[in-house]
XYZ file of C-alpha atoms in Angstrom:
170
model
C 112.547 62.698 -171.431
C 110.173 60.146 -168.753
C 108.173 62.101 -167.013
C 109.122 60.701 -163.466
C 113.049 62.009 -164.941
C 111.180 66.246 -165.548
C 108.833 65.439 -162.957
C 112.305 65.519 -160.390
C 114.055 67.767 -163.007
C 111.818 70.776 -162.178
C 111.288 69.507 -158.160
C 115.053 70.247 -158.703
C 114.044 74.452 -159.904
C 110.931 74.782 -158.271
C 114.093 73.943 -154.195
C 116.565 75.742 -156.378
C 114.180 79.132 -155.103
C 114.187 77.840 -152.352
C 116.905 80.113 -150.407
C 119.503 77.808 -147.317
C 122.047 78.461 -145.322
C 125.517 77.023 -147.066
C 127.083 75.153 -143.890
C 129.845 72.838 -143.018
C 128.950 70.030 -141.851
C 132.872 68.552 -140.077
C 133.137 65.182 -138.445
C 136.045 63.825 -136.589
C 136.628 60.095 -135.103
C 137.891 57.001 -135.214
C 137.063 56.695 -139.516
C 138.594 59.314 -139.355
C 138.001 63.942 -140.193
C 136.084 64.971 -143.280
C 133.902 67.920 -144.044
C 130.768 68.193 -145.913
C 129.283 71.979 -147.398
C 125.243 70.972 -146.751
C 122.569 73.259 -147.071
C 119.982 70.582 -146.310
C 120.174 71.453 -142.821
C 117.119 72.451 -140.439
C 116.109 72.410 -137.157
C 113.774 70.059 -136.243
C 112.436 70.911 -132.198
C 115.056 73.296 -129.220
C 113.511 70.360 -126.379
C 115.495 68.992 -126.826
C 117.432 70.215 -129.455
C 118.039 68.676 -132.916
C 119.504 69.479 -136.234
C 118.604 67.374 -139.554
C 121.500 67.231 -141.816
C 120.957 65.373 -145.378
C 123.088 63.676 -146.878
C 123.090 63.397 -151.194
C 123.755 58.665 -150.484
C 125.627 58.717 -152.742
C 128.767 60.286 -151.332
C 132.285 58.636 -149.848
C 132.002 60.454 -145.850
C 128.713 59.247 -145.395
C 130.064 55.743 -143.606
C 132.876 58.936 -141.853
C 129.884 59.854 -140.529
C 127.938 57.307 -139.159
C 130.680 55.939 -137.856
C 132.052 58.882 -135.734
C 128.277 59.224 -134.865
C 129.689 62.725 -134.169
C 129.404 65.740 -136.190
C 129.732 69.526 -135.988
C 126.964 71.691 -138.283
C 128.424 75.242 -138.992
C 127.055 77.834 -140.135
C 129.322 80.331 -142.334
C 129.135 83.737 -142.983
C 129.481 85.748 -145.737
C 133.679 85.716 -146.331
C 133.613 82.222 -145.771
C 132.216 80.552 -149.574
C 135.861 79.733 -151.099
C 135.409 77.832 -148.016
C 131.958 76.753 -149.488
C 133.682 76.144 -152.756
C 136.553 73.857 -150.887
C 133.875 71.648 -149.115
C 131.390 70.760 -151.394
C 134.575 69.390 -154.168
C 134.180 73.209 -156.878
C 137.963 73.266 -156.679
C 140.625 70.379 -156.652
C 142.122 71.266 -153.211
C 142.171 67.472 -150.435
C 140.119 67.540 -148.417
C 143.222 67.004 -146.062
C 144.105 70.008 -146.817
C 140.528 72.451 -147.485
C 141.280 71.943 -143.076
C 144.445 73.218 -143.619
C 142.706 75.941 -145.315
C 141.619 78.297 -142.311
C 141.978 78.379 -138.329
C 140.373 74.934 -137.354
C 140.145 73.802 -133.460
C 138.857 71.001 -132.413
C 135.435 71.228 -130.290
C 133.155 69.789 -126.817
C 133.205 66.657 -128.713
C 136.298 66.183 -130.408
C 134.048 67.946 -133.481
C 136.349 69.613 -136.367
C 134.777 73.585 -135.897
C 135.290 76.437 -137.797
C 136.424 79.844 -136.037
C 134.660 82.820 -137.514
C 131.165 81.500 -138.089
C 128.339 83.019 -137.594
C 127.796 79.614 -135.137
C 128.584 76.260 -134.255
C 126.628 73.610 -133.022
C 128.002 70.068 -132.582
C 126.107 67.018 -131.593
C 125.473 63.145 -131.552
C 123.834 61.796 -134.369
C 120.379 60.302 -132.913
C 119.216 58.179 -136.524
C 119.340 57.669 -139.619
C 116.771 57.538 -142.553
C 117.488 56.647 -145.890
C 114.666 58.486 -148.313
C 114.810 59.155 -151.479
C 118.680 59.069 -153.309
C 119.805 60.577 -149.051
C 121.129 59.451 -145.371
C 118.941 61.588 -143.350
C 120.684 61.991 -139.821
C 118.152 62.929 -136.538
C 121.088 65.128 -135.230
C 120.962 65.388 -130.937
C 122.672 68.894 -130.213
C 126.068 68.951 -126.808
C 127.292 72.000 -127.736
C 126.580 75.571 -129.748
C 129.163 78.119 -130.307
C 126.754 81.787 -131.497
C 129.319 84.718 -133.155
C 126.958 88.063 -132.613
C 128.719 89.509 -135.663
C 128.915 88.518 -139.334
C 126.739 87.906 -141.645
C 125.581 85.293 -143.045
C 125.896 84.073 -146.514
C 122.817 81.975 -148.809
C 122.661 79.617 -151.537
C 119.805 80.536 -153.871
C 119.503 80.988 -157.769
C 122.213 77.476 -157.573
C 124.746 80.437 -156.659
C 126.277 81.200 -153.236
C 124.776 84.562 -152.029
C 125.216 87.146 -148.822
C 122.887 88.196 -146.672
C 123.510 91.858 -144.968
C 122.247 91.896 -140.982
C 120.623 96.125 -141.119
C 122.498 97.710 -138.475
C 120.492 100.523 -136.230
C 121.833 102.947 -134.618
C 121.323 104.499 -131.543
């Protein structure tokens, strides 16, 4: 194994130890409707509200996101693991059928919003950069829905795990 390949694999192993929220990033527009499970999502700034979303350059969804110029980051709750698996391509469910599995609604910007998520953030792609194997999208958020109830879903050690929110009694 080459030193470069070994370094890449060690990096991937290190990143498997970085817990990350599980999201389904969706888009709808002239290029069609699609979505992908993503953990490489993070906030950049709150003024203006901006997210960073990374998607593998080999993904067939990149041209769709780029042409539509809008997307929605749906932050999944602990009961939505199966949906995460569908949108990660871990099941045989087609893209069209994925949008029939649970209740989806169209947000104010026309993007697919999954009901009962912890949050849904709709925005416009402000900038795209190619870095290594990925496209990095900077997304200015225009619409935000937040659900106060629910527990989180993270990806850690190459598997999904619930994160329970401790409730305090008054």
